[in-house]
Amino acid sequence: MSLEVFVAEMFGTFMLLLLGTGVVANVALAGTKGNNGGFLMVNFGWGLAVFAGVYVAALSGAHLNFAVTVGLWANGDTAEFAPGVDKNFVNALGYLAAQMIGSILGAVGCWLAYKQHFDDEPDPANKLGVFSTGPAIRSSAWNLITEIIGTFVLVFVIISFAGTPTQIGPLAVALLVVGIGASLGGPTGYAINPNRDLGPRIAHAFLPIKGKGSSDWSYAWVPVVGPIIGGLLGGLVAMLITFPTPA
């Protein structure tokens, strides 16, 4: 992986997490202009965050999500992660490193933007909810299944987009993320991306956030393992579908 590809993936993931955690902060934290804007506002905010991140990371293929990297790796229909980037273990680690750095920096940027509101928010759970996902009903097995299903849909449909090209580009992925959030996001807050949860959760742990409480590490494995399994399944199952050749 070239430095240019690494930097593109890092900045794309940074933009995804800055805007994605930003919309959660706007809805969840006390005194913001968007306070109590609702879950649909969060869904659209994350979709538009994906839209921005995909454009920024065009050079890297804009995975922005290690579950997508895993899904593309498992899918045998192409030999590359992106043009000029071979599918191999070293390059997969390069994507993971770029995504993790970008996600942590994006969460830090969100904290800086909303610093006064983090200070004024009395509920530690609302602060943690900006940085990481959490279940509506805590049940690790069922929460894991929800994350697997949501990420399967994400990766399977993204690979389908490649087989049925359109002229709407990143907007298709953005709308897909909005749809997954609106339909499957209720039980767990839909991480569908290990980097969406783990990187910001690490930031939550080390940032000097007033009254932040626990980082809830006992749940942290679910939004990492579930998306990786879902991405793997999405990549494998997509090989069973034959897409029409564009005219």
mmCIF file of N, CA, C and O in Angstrom, residues 15-115:
data_model
loop_
_atom_site.group_PDB
_atom_site.id
_atom_site.type_symbol
_atom_site.label_atom_id
_atom_site.label_comp_id
_atom_site.label_asym_id
_atom_site.label_seq_id
_atom_site.Cartn_x
_atom_site.Cartn_y
_atom_site.Cartn_z
ATOM 1 N N MET A 15 -13.067 11.898 8.237
ATOM 2 C CA MET A 15 -14.253 12.677 7.892
ATOM 3 C C MET A 15 -15.528 11.938 8.274
ATOM 4 O O MET A 15 -16.482 12.537 8.806
ATOM 5 N N LEU A 16 -15.562 10.631 8.035
ATOM 6 C CA LEU A 16 -16.710 9.822 8.419
ATOM 7 C C LEU A 16 -16.990 9.939 9.907
ATOM 8 O O LEU A 16 -18.134 10.180 10.327
ATOM 9 N N LEU A 17 -15.974 9.777 10.730
ATOM 10 C CA LEU A 17 -16.176 9.774 12.179
ATOM 11 C C LEU A 17 -16.396 11.174 12.740
ATOM 12 O O LEU A 17 -17.153 11.348 13.701
ATOM 13 N N LEU A 18 -15.740 12.167 12.173
ATOM 14 C CA LEU A 18 -15.966 13.537 12.631
ATOM 15 C C LEU A 18 -17.428 13.926 12.444
ATOM 16 O O LEU A 18 -18.089 14.419 13.371
ATOM 17 N N LEU A 19 -17.958 13.697 11.246
ATOM 18 C CA LEU A 19 -19.333 14.083 10.965
ATOM 19 C C LEU A 19 -20.337 13.121 11.602
ATOM 20 O O LEU A 19 -21.405 13.541 12.051
ATOM 21 N N GLY A 20 -19.995 11.830 11.641
ATOM 22 C CA GLY A 20 -20.903 10.856 12.227
ATOM 23 C C GLY A 20 -21.062 11.023 13.719
ATOM 24 O O GLY A 20 -22.189 11.084 14.245
ATOM 25 N N THR A 21 -19.949 11.093 14.437
ATOM 26 C CA THR A 21 -20.061 11.340 15.876
ATOM 27 C C THR A 21 -20.600 12.743 16.132
ATOM 28 O O THR A 21 -21.280 12.986 17.136
ATOM 29 N N GLY A 22 -20.340 13.651 15.219
ATOM 30 C CA GLY A 22 -20.840 15.014 15.367
ATOM 31 C C GLY A 22 -22.356 15.075 15.368
ATOM 32 O O GLY A 22 -22.953 15.812 16.166
ATOM 33 N N VAL A 23 -23.014 14.307 14.488
ATOM 34 C CA VAL A 23 -24.475 14.349 14.477
ATOM 35 C C VAL A 23 -25.045 13.715 15.743
ATOM 36 O O VAL A 23 -26.065 14.180 16.274
ATOM 37 N N VAL A 24 -24.377 12.689 16.267
ATOM 38 C CA VAL A 24 -24.836 12.098 17.526
ATOM 39 C C VAL A 24 -24.687 13.113 18.662
ATOM 40 O O VAL A 24 -25.581 13.270 19.496
ATOM 41 N N ALA A 25 -23.566 13.827 18.692
ATOM 42 C CA ALA A 25 -23.364 14.858 19.708
ATOM 43 C C ALA A 25 -24.430 15.941 19.612
ATOM 44 O O ALA A 25 -24.968 16.406 20.631
ATOM 45 N N ASN A 26 -24.767 16.336 18.401
ATOM 46 C CA ASN A 26 -25.756 17.383 18.197
ATOM 47 C C ASN A 26 -27.130 16.970 18.727
ATOM 48 O O ASN A 26 -27.876 17.789 19.281
ATOM 49 N N VAL A 27 -27.458 15.687 18.592
ATOM 50 C CA VAL A 27 -28.748 15.183 19.056
ATOM 51 C C VAL A 27 -28.735 14.889 20.551
ATOM 52 O O VAL A 27 -29.710 15.152 21.259
ATOM 53 N N ALA A 28 -27.623 14.351 21.060
ATOM 54 C CA ALA A 28 -27.607 13.793 22.415
ATOM 55 C C ALA A 28 -27.215 14.778 23.510
ATOM 56 O O ALA A 28 -27.667 14.635 24.655
ATOM 57 N N LEU A 29 -26.359 15.740 23.204
ATOM 58 C CA LEU A 29 -25.801 16.580 24.261
ATOM 59 C C LEU A 29 -26.693 17.770 24.592
ATOM 60 O O LEU A 29 -27.341 18.353 23.714
ATOM 61 N N ALA A 30 -26.684 18.150 25.842
ATOM 62 C CA ALA A 30 -27.530 19.241 26.321
ATOM 63 C C ALA A 30 -27.147 20.570 25.690
ATOM 64 O O ALA A 30 -25.965 20.886 25.542
ATOM 65 N N GLY A 31 -28.165 21.342 25.301
ATOM 66 C CA GLY A 31 -27.960 22.718 24.884
ATOM 67 C C GLY A 31 -27.542 22.925 23.449
ATOM 68 O O GLY A 31 -27.335 24.062 23.035
ATOM 69 N N THR A 32 -27.419 21.859 22.655
ATOM 70 C CA THR A 32 -27.052 22.042 21.255
ATOM 71 C C THR A 32 -28.261 22.493 20.442
ATOM 72 O O THR A 32 -29.409 22.328 20.863
ATOM 73 N N LYS A 33 -28.022 22.998 19.258
ATOM 74 C CA LYS A 33 -29.117 23.420 18.382
ATOM 75 C C LYS A 33 -29.943 22.234 17.899
ATOM 76 O O LYS A 33 -31.111 22.392 17.529
ATOM 77 N N GLY A 34 -29.323 21.041 17.862
ATOM 78 C CA GLY A 34 -30.038 19.865 17.370
ATOM 79 C C GLY A 34 -30.496 18.921 18.456
ATOM 80 O O GLY A 34 -30.915 17.799 18.153
ATOM 81 N N ASN A 35 -30.441 19.336 19.717
ATOM 82 C CA ASN A 35 -30.768 18.451 20.836
ATOM 83 C C ASN A 35 -32.159 17.845 20.676
ATOM 84 O O ASN A 35 -33.116 18.533 20.344
ATOM 85 N N ASN A 36 -32.224 16.520 20.896
ATOM 86 C CA ASN A 36 -33.470 15.762 20.758
ATOM 87 C C ASN A 36 -33.991 15.752 19.326
ATOM 88 O O ASN A 36 -35.199 15.622 19.096
ATOM 89 N N GLY A 37 -33.088 15.843 18.364
ATOM 90 C CA GLY A 37 -33.477 15.824 16.955
ATOM 91 C C GLY A 37 -33.997 14.481 16.480
ATOM 92 O O GLY A 37 -34.604 14.396 15.413
ATOM 93 N N GLY A 38 -33.733 13.423 17.238
ATOM 94 C CA GLY A 38 -34.303 12.123 16.911
ATOM 95 C C GLY A 38 -33.356 11.205 16.168
ATOM 96 O O GLY A 38 -32.341 11.625 15.600
ATOM 97 N N PHE A 39 -33.735 9.919 16.169
ATOM 98 C CA PHE A 39 -32.871 8.893 15.585
ATOM 99 C C PHE A 39 -32.761 9.028 14.073
ATOM 100 O O PHE A 39 -31.724 8.710 13.487
ATOM 101 N N LEU A 40 -33.820 9.491 13.409
ATOM 102 C CA LEU A 40 -33.754 9.649 11.964
ATOM 103 C C LEU A 40 -32.740 10.712 11.573
ATOM 104 O O LEU A 40 -32.055 10.591 10.549
ATOM 105 N N MET A 41 -32.618 11.764 12.384
ATOM 106 C CA MET A 41 -31.585 12.770 12.144
ATOM 107 C C MET A 41 -30.201 12.133 12.235
ATOM 108 O O MET A 41 -29.310 12.425 11.431
ATOM 109 N N VAL A 42 -30.015 11.241 13.206
ATOM 110 C CA VAL A 42 -28.749 10.524 13.335
ATOM 111 C C VAL A 42 -28.505 9.665 12.099
ATOM 112 O O VAL A 42 -27.387 9.636 11.556
ATOM 113 N N ASN A 43 -29.537 8.964 11.627
ATOM 114 C CA ASN A 43 -29.402 8.124 10.436
ATOM 115 C C ASN A 43 -28.933 8.946 9.237
ATOM 116 O O ASN A 43 -28.004 8.552 8.520
ATOM 117 N N PHE A 44 -29.594 10.071 8.991
ATOM 118 C CA PHE A 44 -29.219 10.897 7.840
ATOM 119 C C PHE A 44 -27.838 11.516 8.026
ATOM 120 O O PHE A 44 -27.069 11.639 7.064
ATOM 121 N N GLY A 45 -27.514 11.887 9.263
ATOM 122 C CA GLY A 45 -26.184 12.440 9.506
ATOM 123 C C GLY A 45 -25.092 11.447 9.198
ATOM 124 O O GLY A 45 -24.072 11.784 8.574
ATOM 125 N N TRP A 46 -25.285 10.196 9.624
ATOM 126 C CA TRP A 46 -24.280 9.171 9.319
ATOM 127 C C TRP A 46 -24.215 8.877 7.829
ATOM 128 O O TRP A 46 -23.124 8.654 7.268
ATOM 129 N N GLY A 47 -25.372 8.879 7.169
ATOM 130 C CA GLY A 47 -25.353 8.659 5.723
ATOM 131 C C GLY A 47 -24.569 9.728 4.994
ATOM 132 O O GLY A 47 -23.752 9.432 4.105
ATOM 133 N N LEU A 48 -24.777 10.978 5.373
ATOM 134 C CA LEU A 48 -24.040 12.069 4.730
ATOM 135 C C LEU A 48 -22.571 12.069 5.126
ATOM 136 O O LEU A 48 -21.704 12.502 4.354
ATOM 137 N N ALA A 49 -22.271 11.563 6.335
ATOM 138 C CA ALA A 49 -20.869 11.403 6.729
ATOM 139 C C ALA A 49 -20.174 10.395 5.829
ATOM 140 O O ALA A 49 -19.021 10.582 5.407
ATOM 141 N N VAL A 50 -20.869 9.300 5.523
ATOM 142 C CA VAL A 50 -20.337 8.313 4.577
ATOM 143 C C VAL A 50 -20.130 8.952 3.209
ATOM 144 O O VAL A 50 -19.101 8.750 2.556
ATOM 145 N N PHE A 51 -21.099 9.722 2.770
ATOM 146 C CA PHE A 51 -21.024 10.399 1.467
ATOM 147 C C PHE A 51 -19.750 11.238 1.366
ATOM 148 O O PHE A 51 -19.010 11.162 0.381
ATOM 149 N N ALA A 52 -19.475 12.023 2.407
ATOM 150 C CA ALA A 52 -18.270 12.858 2.415
ATOM 151 C C ALA A 52 -17.012 12.007 2.477
ATOM 152 O O ALA A 52 -16.040 12.251 1.743
ATOM 153 N N GLY A 53 -17.003 11.007 3.361
ATOM 154 C CA GLY A 53 -15.815 10.179 3.524
ATOM 155 C C GLY A 53 -15.444 9.406 2.283
ATOM 156 O O GLY A 53 -14.258 9.258 1.957
ATOM 157 N N VAL A 54 -16.447 8.917 1.548
ATOM 158 C CA VAL A 54 -16.165 8.144 0.327
ATOM 159 C C VAL A 54 -15.488 9.024 -0.717
ATOM 160 O O VAL A 54 -14.547 8.602 -1.385
ATOM 161 N N TYR A 55 -15.939 10.250 -0.862
ATOM 162 C CA TYR A 55 -15.292 11.145 -1.821
ATOM 163 C C TYR A 55 -13.847 11.442 -1.412
ATOM 164 O O TYR A 55 -12.939 11.437 -2.246
ATOM 165 N N VAL A 56 -13.626 11.700 -0.135
ATOM 166 C CA VAL A 56 -12.279 12.024 0.336
ATOM 167 C C VAL A 56 -11.328 10.851 0.105
ATOM 168 O O VAL A 56 -10.167 11.042 -0.264
ATOM 169 N N ALA A 57 -11.824 9.622 0.288
ATOM 170 C CA ALA A 57 -10.969 8.429 0.226
ATOM 171 C C ALA A 57 -11.060 7.708 -1.112
ATOM 172 O O ALA A 57 -10.790 6.503 -1.183
ATOM 173 N N ALA A 58 -11.413 8.406 -2.160
ATOM 174 C CA ALA A 58 -11.591 7.752 -3.460
ATOM 175 C C ALA A 58 -10.349 6.973 -3.888
ATOM 176 O O ALA A 58 -10.445 5.881 -4.470
ATOM 177 N N LEU A 59 -9.156 7.480 -3.593
ATOM 178 C CA LEU A 59 -7.922 6.836 -4.043
ATOM 179 C C LEU A 59 -7.732 5.457 -3.426
ATOM 180 O O LEU A 59 -7.137 4.565 -4.034
ATOM 181 N N SER A 60 -8.248 5.259 -2.219
ATOM 182 C CA SER A 60 -8.066 3.978 -1.517
ATOM 183 C C SER A 60 -9.203 3.000 -1.765
ATOM 184 O O SER A 60 -9.211 1.895 -1.220
ATOM 185 N N GLY A 61 -10.177 3.402 -2.553
ATOM 186 C CA GLY A 61 -11.374 2.597 -2.707
ATOM 187 C C GLY A 61 -12.399 2.879 -1.636
ATOM 188 O O GLY A 61 -13.484 2.312 -1.645
ATOM 189 N N ALA A 62 -12.060 3.755 -0.698
ATOM 190 C CA ALA A 62 -12.986 4.255 0.332
ATOM 191 C C ALA A 62 -13.666 3.131 1.092
ATOM 192 O O ALA A 62 -14.886 3.079 1.193
ATOM 193 N N HIS A 63 -12.860 2.239 1.694
ATOM 194 C CA HIS A 63 -13.452 1.219 2.559
ATOM 195 C C HIS A 63 -14.050 1.879 3.798
ATOM 196 O O HIS A 63 -15.193 1.624 4.148
ATOM 197 N N LEU A 64 -13.251 2.663 4.511
ATOM 198 C CA LEU A 64 -13.668 3.412 5.712
ATOM 199 C C LEU A 64 -14.175 2.516 6.837
ATOM 200 O O LEU A 64 -14.716 3.016 7.827
ATOM 201 N N ASN A 65 -13.982 1.232 6.723
ATOM 202 C CA ASN A 65 -14.671 0.265 7.572
ATOM 203 C C ASN A 65 -13.955 -1.061 7.398
ATOM 204 O O ASN A 65 -13.908 -1.597 6.282
ATOM 205 N N PHE A 66 -13.394 -1.617 8.476
ATOM 206 C CA PHE A 66 -12.644 -2.859 8.326
ATOM 207 C C PHE A 66 -13.544 -4.022 7.940
ATOM 208 O O PHE A 66 -13.082 -4.987 7.337
ATOM 209 N N ALA A 67 -14.839 -3.944 8.246
ATOM 210 C CA ALA A 67 -15.760 -4.988 7.790
ATOM 211 C C ALA A 67 -15.867 -4.991 6.272
ATOM 212 O O ALA A 67 -15.992 -6.057 5.646
ATOM 213 N N VAL A 68 -15.809 -3.825 5.656
ATOM 214 C CA VAL A 68 -15.803 -3.744 4.198
ATOM 215 C C VAL A 68 -14.509 -4.323 3.650
ATOM 216 O O VAL A 68 -14.507 -5.079 2.665
ATOM 217 N N THR A 69 -13.392 -3.994 4.282
ATOM 218 C CA THR A 69 -12.106 -4.554 3.859
ATOM 219 C C THR A 69 -12.141 -6.081 3.925
ATOM 220 O O THR A 69 -11.724 -6.768 2.986
ATOM 221 N N VAL A 70 -12.661 -6.620 5.032
ATOM 222 C CA VAL A 70 -12.755 -8.076 5.188
ATOM 223 C C VAL A 70 -13.681 -8.673 4.127
ATOM 224 O O VAL A 70 -13.385 -9.709 3.529
ATOM 225 N N GLY A 71 -14.812 -8.023 3.888
ATOM 226 C CA GLY A 71 -15.750 -8.525 2.896
ATOM 227 C C GLY A 71 -15.160 -8.549 1.498
ATOM 228 O O GLY A 71 -15.343 -9.525 0.748
ATOM 229 N N LEU A 72 -14.450 -7.501 1.128
ATOM 230 C CA LEU A 72 -13.803 -7.465 -0.187
ATOM 231 C C LEU A 72 -12.690 -8.498 -0.281
ATOM 232 O O LEU A 72 -12.466 -9.096 -1.336
ATOM 233 N N TRP A 73 -11.988 -8.707 0.819
ATOM 234 C CA TRP A 73 -10.915 -9.706 0.866
ATOM 235 C C TRP A 73 -11.494 -11.108 0.653
ATOM 236 O O TRP A 73 -10.941 -11.934 -0.078
ATOM 237 N N ALA A 74 -12.643 -11.377 1.288
ATOM 238 C CA ALA A 74 -13.272 -12.693 1.170
ATOM 239 C C ALA A 74 -13.891 -12.916 -0.205
ATOM 240 O O ALA A 74 -13.992 -14.055 -0.674
ATOM 241 N N ASN A 75 -14.303 -11.834 -0.847
ATOM 242 C CA ASN A 75 -14.950 -11.947 -2.149
ATOM 243 C C ASN A 75 -13.918 -12.208 -3.235
ATOM 244 O O ASN A 75 -12.969 -11.437 -3.396
ATOM 245 N N GLY A 76 -14.077 -13.279 -3.972
ATOM 246 C CA GLY A 76 -13.066 -13.666 -4.948
ATOM 247 C C GLY A 76 -13.259 -13.098 -6.337
ATOM 248 O O GLY A 76 -12.539 -13.483 -7.266
ATOM 249 N N ASP A 77 -14.224 -12.190 -6.495
ATOM 250 C CA ASP A 77 -14.512 -11.684 -7.838
ATOM 251 C C ASP A 77 -13.493 -10.658 -8.323
ATOM 252 O O ASP A 77 -13.428 -10.372 -9.514
ATOM 253 N N THR A 78 -12.722 -10.072 -7.418
ATOM 254 C CA THR A 78 -11.688 -9.118 -7.809
ATOM 255 C C THR A 78 -10.376 -9.480 -7.122
ATOM 256 O O THR A 78 -10.367 -10.135 -6.084
ATOM 257 N N ALA A 79 -9.280 -9.025 -7.708
ATOM 258 C CA ALA A 79 -7.957 -9.338 -7.167
ATOM 259 C C ALA A 79 -7.367 -8.182 -6.379
ATOM 260 O O ALA A 79 -6.272 -8.303 -5.827
ATOM 261 N N GLU A 80 -8.091 -7.057 -6.300
ATOM 262 C CA GLU A 80 -7.541 -5.865 -5.667
ATOM 263 C C GLU A 80 -8.523 -5.261 -4.668
ATOM 264 O O GLU A 80 -9.745 -5.357 -4.834
ATOM 265 N N PHE A 81 -7.981 -4.632 -3.620
ATOM 266 C CA PHE A 81 -8.800 -3.841 -2.696
ATOM 267 C C PHE A 81 -9.263 -2.545 -3.356
ATOM 268 O O PHE A 81 -10.326 -2.016 -3.052
ATOM 269 N N ALA A 82 -8.427 -2.015 -4.206
ATOM 270 C CA ALA A 82 -8.675 -0.789 -4.955
ATOM 271 C C ALA A 82 -7.710 -0.835 -6.133
ATOM 272 O O ALA A 82 -6.774 -1.646 -6.136
ATOM 273 N N PRO A 83 -7.894 -0.018 -7.144
ATOM 274 C CA PRO A 83 -6.963 -0.047 -8.270
ATOM 275 C C PRO A 83 -5.512 0.113 -7.827
ATOM 276 O O PRO A 83 -5.154 1.079 -7.165
ATOM 277 N N GLY A 84 -4.690 -0.888 -8.126
ATOM 278 C CA GLY A 84 -3.276 -0.863 -7.767
ATOM 279 C C GLY A 84 -2.963 -1.328 -6.363
ATOM 280 O O GLY A 84 -1.804 -1.306 -5.954
ATOM 281 N N VAL A 85 -3.982 -1.769 -5.595
ATOM 282 C CA VAL A 85 -3.776 -2.228 -4.221
ATOM 283 C C VAL A 85 -4.165 -3.703 -4.146
ATOM 284 O O VAL A 85 -5.359 -4.036 -4.117
ATOM 285 N N ASP A 86 -3.176 -4.586 -4.123
ATOM 286 C CA ASP A 86 -3.438 -6.021 -4.127
ATOM 287 C C ASP A 86 -4.107 -6.474 -2.837
ATOM 288 O O ASP A 86 -3.894 -5.904 -1.761
ATOM 289 N N LYS A 87 -4.907 -7.534 -2.957
ATOM 290 C CA LYS A 87 -5.492 -8.164 -1.774
ATOM 291 C C LYS A 87 -4.443 -9.050 -1.118
ATOM 292 O O LYS A 87 -4.064 -10.092 -1.652
ATOM 293 N N ASN A 88 -3.941 -8.617 0.026
ATOM 294 C CA ASN A 88 -3.013 -9.439 0.802
ATOM 295 C C ASN A 88 -3.068 -8.989 2.258
ATOM 296 O O ASN A 88 -3.682 -7.962 2.590
ATOM 297 N N PHE A 89 -2.432 -9.757 3.114
ATOM 298 C CA PHE A 89 -2.509 -9.512 4.551
ATOM 299 C C PHE A 89 -1.903 -8.166 4.929
ATOM 300 O O PHE A 89 -2.460 -7.432 5.752
ATOM 301 N N VAL A 90 -0.780 -7.817 4.332
ATOM 302 C CA VAL A 90 -0.113 -6.557 4.671
ATOM 303 C C VAL A 90 -0.989 -5.365 4.316
ATOM 304 O O VAL A 90 -1.140 -4.418 5.109
ATOM 305 N N ASN A 91 -1.586 -5.399 3.136
ATOM 306 C CA ASN A 91 -2.449 -4.287 2.744
ATOM 307 C C ASN A 91 -3.719 -4.222 3.597
ATOM 308 O O ASN A 91 -4.225 -3.132 3.894
ATOM 309 N N ALA A 92 -4.229 -5.387 4.001
ATOM 310 C CA ALA A 92 -5.383 -5.389 4.906
ATOM 311 C C ALA A 92 -5.035 -4.711 6.225
ATOM 312 O O ALA A 92 -5.822 -3.918 6.769
ATOM 313 N N LEU A 93 -3.844 -5.002 6.749
ATOM 314 C CA LEU A 93 -3.395 -4.335 7.973
ATOM 315 C C LEU A 93 -3.215 -2.840 7.749
ATOM 316 O O LEU A 93 -3.483 -2.036 8.644
ATOM 317 N N GLY A 94 -2.765 -2.468 6.557
ATOM 318 C CA GLY A 94 -2.629 -1.055 6.240
ATOM 319 C C GLY A 94 -3.968 -0.332 6.274
ATOM 320 O O GLY A 94 -4.081 0.781 6.812
ATOM 321 N N TYR A 95 -4.996 -0.975 5.712
ATOM 322 C CA TYR A 95 -6.338 -0.386 5.790
ATOM 323 C C TYR A 95 -6.793 -0.258 7.236
ATOM 324 O O TYR A 95 -7.337 0.780 7.646
ATOM 325 N N LEU A 96 -6.570 -1.313 8.017
ATOM 326 C CA LEU A 96 -6.993 -1.282 9.414
ATOM 327 C C LEU A 96 -6.305 -0.151 10.171
ATOM 328 O O LEU A 96 -6.949 0.590 10.926
ATOM 329 N N ALA A 97 -5.003 -0.001 9.973
ATOM 330 C CA ALA A 97 -4.260 1.052 10.667
ATOM 331 C C ALA A 97 -4.756 2.437 10.264
ATOM 332 O O ALA A 97 -4.978 3.309 11.121
ATOM 333 N N ALA A 98 -4.968 2.650 8.971
ATOM 334 C CA ALA A 98 -5.449 3.944 8.495
ATOM 335 C C ALA A 98 -6.830 4.248 9.059
ATOM 336 O O ALA A 98 -7.120 5.381 9.488
ATOM 337 N N GLN A 99 -7.691 3.236 9.068
ATOM 338 C CA GLN A 99 -9.046 3.416 9.589
ATOM 339 C C GLN A 99 -9.051 3.715 11.081
ATOM 340 O O GLN A 99 -9.807 4.579 11.550
ATOM 341 N N MET A 100 -8.211 3.021 11.831
ATOM 342 C CA MET A 100 -8.178 3.244 13.276
ATOM 343 C C MET A 100 -7.657 4.630 13.609
ATOM 344 O O MET A 100 -8.213 5.334 14.460
ATOM 345 N N ILE A 101 -6.576 5.039 12.947
ATOM 346 C CA ILE A 101 -6.039 6.381 13.198
ATOM 347 C C ILE A 101 -7.078 7.435 12.836
ATOM 348 O O ILE A 101 -7.343 8.373 13.601
ATOM 349 N N GLY A 102 -7.691 7.286 11.667
ATOM 350 C CA GLY A 102 -8.697 8.252 11.235
ATOM 351 C C GLY A 102 -9.893 8.306 12.163
ATOM 352 O O GLY A 102 -10.418 9.389 12.456
ATOM 353 N N SER A 103 -10.322 7.143 12.664
ATOM 354 C CA SER A 103 -11.498 7.126 13.538
ATOM 355 C C SER A 103 -11.216 7.776 14.884
ATOM 356 O O SER A 103 -12.061 8.505 15.421
ATOM 357 N N ILE A 104 -10.042 7.537 15.429
ATOM 358 C CA ILE A 104 -9.688 8.172 16.701
ATOM 359 C C ILE A 104 -9.588 9.684 16.529
ATOM 360 O O ILE A 104 -10.130 10.457 17.339
ATOM 361 N N LEU A 105 -8.929 10.118 15.470
ATOM 362 C CA LEU A 105 -8.792 11.556 15.240
ATOM 363 C C LEU A 105 -10.140 12.214 14.969
ATOM 364 O O LEU A 105 -10.394 13.343 15.410
ATOM 365 N N GLY A 106 -11.028 11.521 14.259
ATOM 366 C CA GLY A 106 -12.359 12.064 14.010
ATOM 367 C C GLY A 106 -13.131 12.269 15.297
ATOM 368 O O GLY A 106 -13.812 13.287 15.486
ATOM 369 N N ALA A 107 -13.036 11.300 16.219
ATOM 370 C CA ALA A 107 -13.716 11.428 17.508
ATOM 371 C C ALA A 107 -13.135 12.569 18.336
ATOM 372 O O ALA A 107 -13.872 13.291 19.018
ATOM 373 N N VAL A 108 -11.819 12.730 18.284
ATOM 374 C CA VAL A 108 -11.186 13.847 18.994
ATOM 375 C C VAL A 108 -11.675 15.181 18.424
ATOM 376 O O VAL A 108 -11.975 16.124 19.161
ATOM 377 N N GLY A 109 -11.787 15.244 17.092
ATOM 378 C CA GLY A 109 -12.294 16.464 16.463
ATOM 379 C C GLY A 109 -13.711 16.784 16.899
ATOM 380 O O GLY A 109 -14.061 17.947 17.138
ATOM 381 N N CYS A 110 -14.538 15.766 17.015
ATOM 382 C CA CYS A 110 -15.914 15.965 17.496
ATOM 383 C C CYS A 110 -15.909 16.511 18.915
ATOM 384 O O CYS A 110 -16.667 17.439 19.233
ATOM 385 N N TRP A 111 -15.074 15.939 19.765
ATOM 386 C CA TRP A 111 -14.999 16.417 21.147
ATOM 387 C C TRP A 111 -14.587 17.891 21.204
ATOM 388 O O TRP A 111 -15.162 18.676 21.966
ATOM 389 N N LEU A 112 -13.626 18.266 20.387
ATOM 390 C CA LEU A 112 -13.198 19.664 20.367
ATOM 391 C C LEU A 112 -14.330 20.580 19.913
ATOM 392 O O LEU A 112 -14.542 21.665 20.471
ATOM 393 N N ALA A 113 -15.079 20.141 18.900
ATOM 394 C CA ALA A 113 -16.169 20.968 18.386
ATOM 395 C C ALA A 113 -17.283 21.152 19.416
ATOM 396 O O ALA A 113 -17.923 22.213 19.483
ATOM 397 N N TYR A 114 -17.510 20.125 20.244
ATOM 398 C CA TYR A 114 -18.613 20.141 21.199
ATOM 399 C C TYR A 114 -18.127 20.211 22.649
ATOM 400 O O TYR A 114 -18.869 19.864 23.567
ATOM 401 N N LYS A 115 -16.907 20.695 22.859
ATOM 402 C CA LYS A 115 -16.292 20.664 24.186
ATOM 403 C C LYS A 115 -17.202 21.248 25.272
ATOM 404 O O LYS A 115 -17.409 20.645 26.336
#
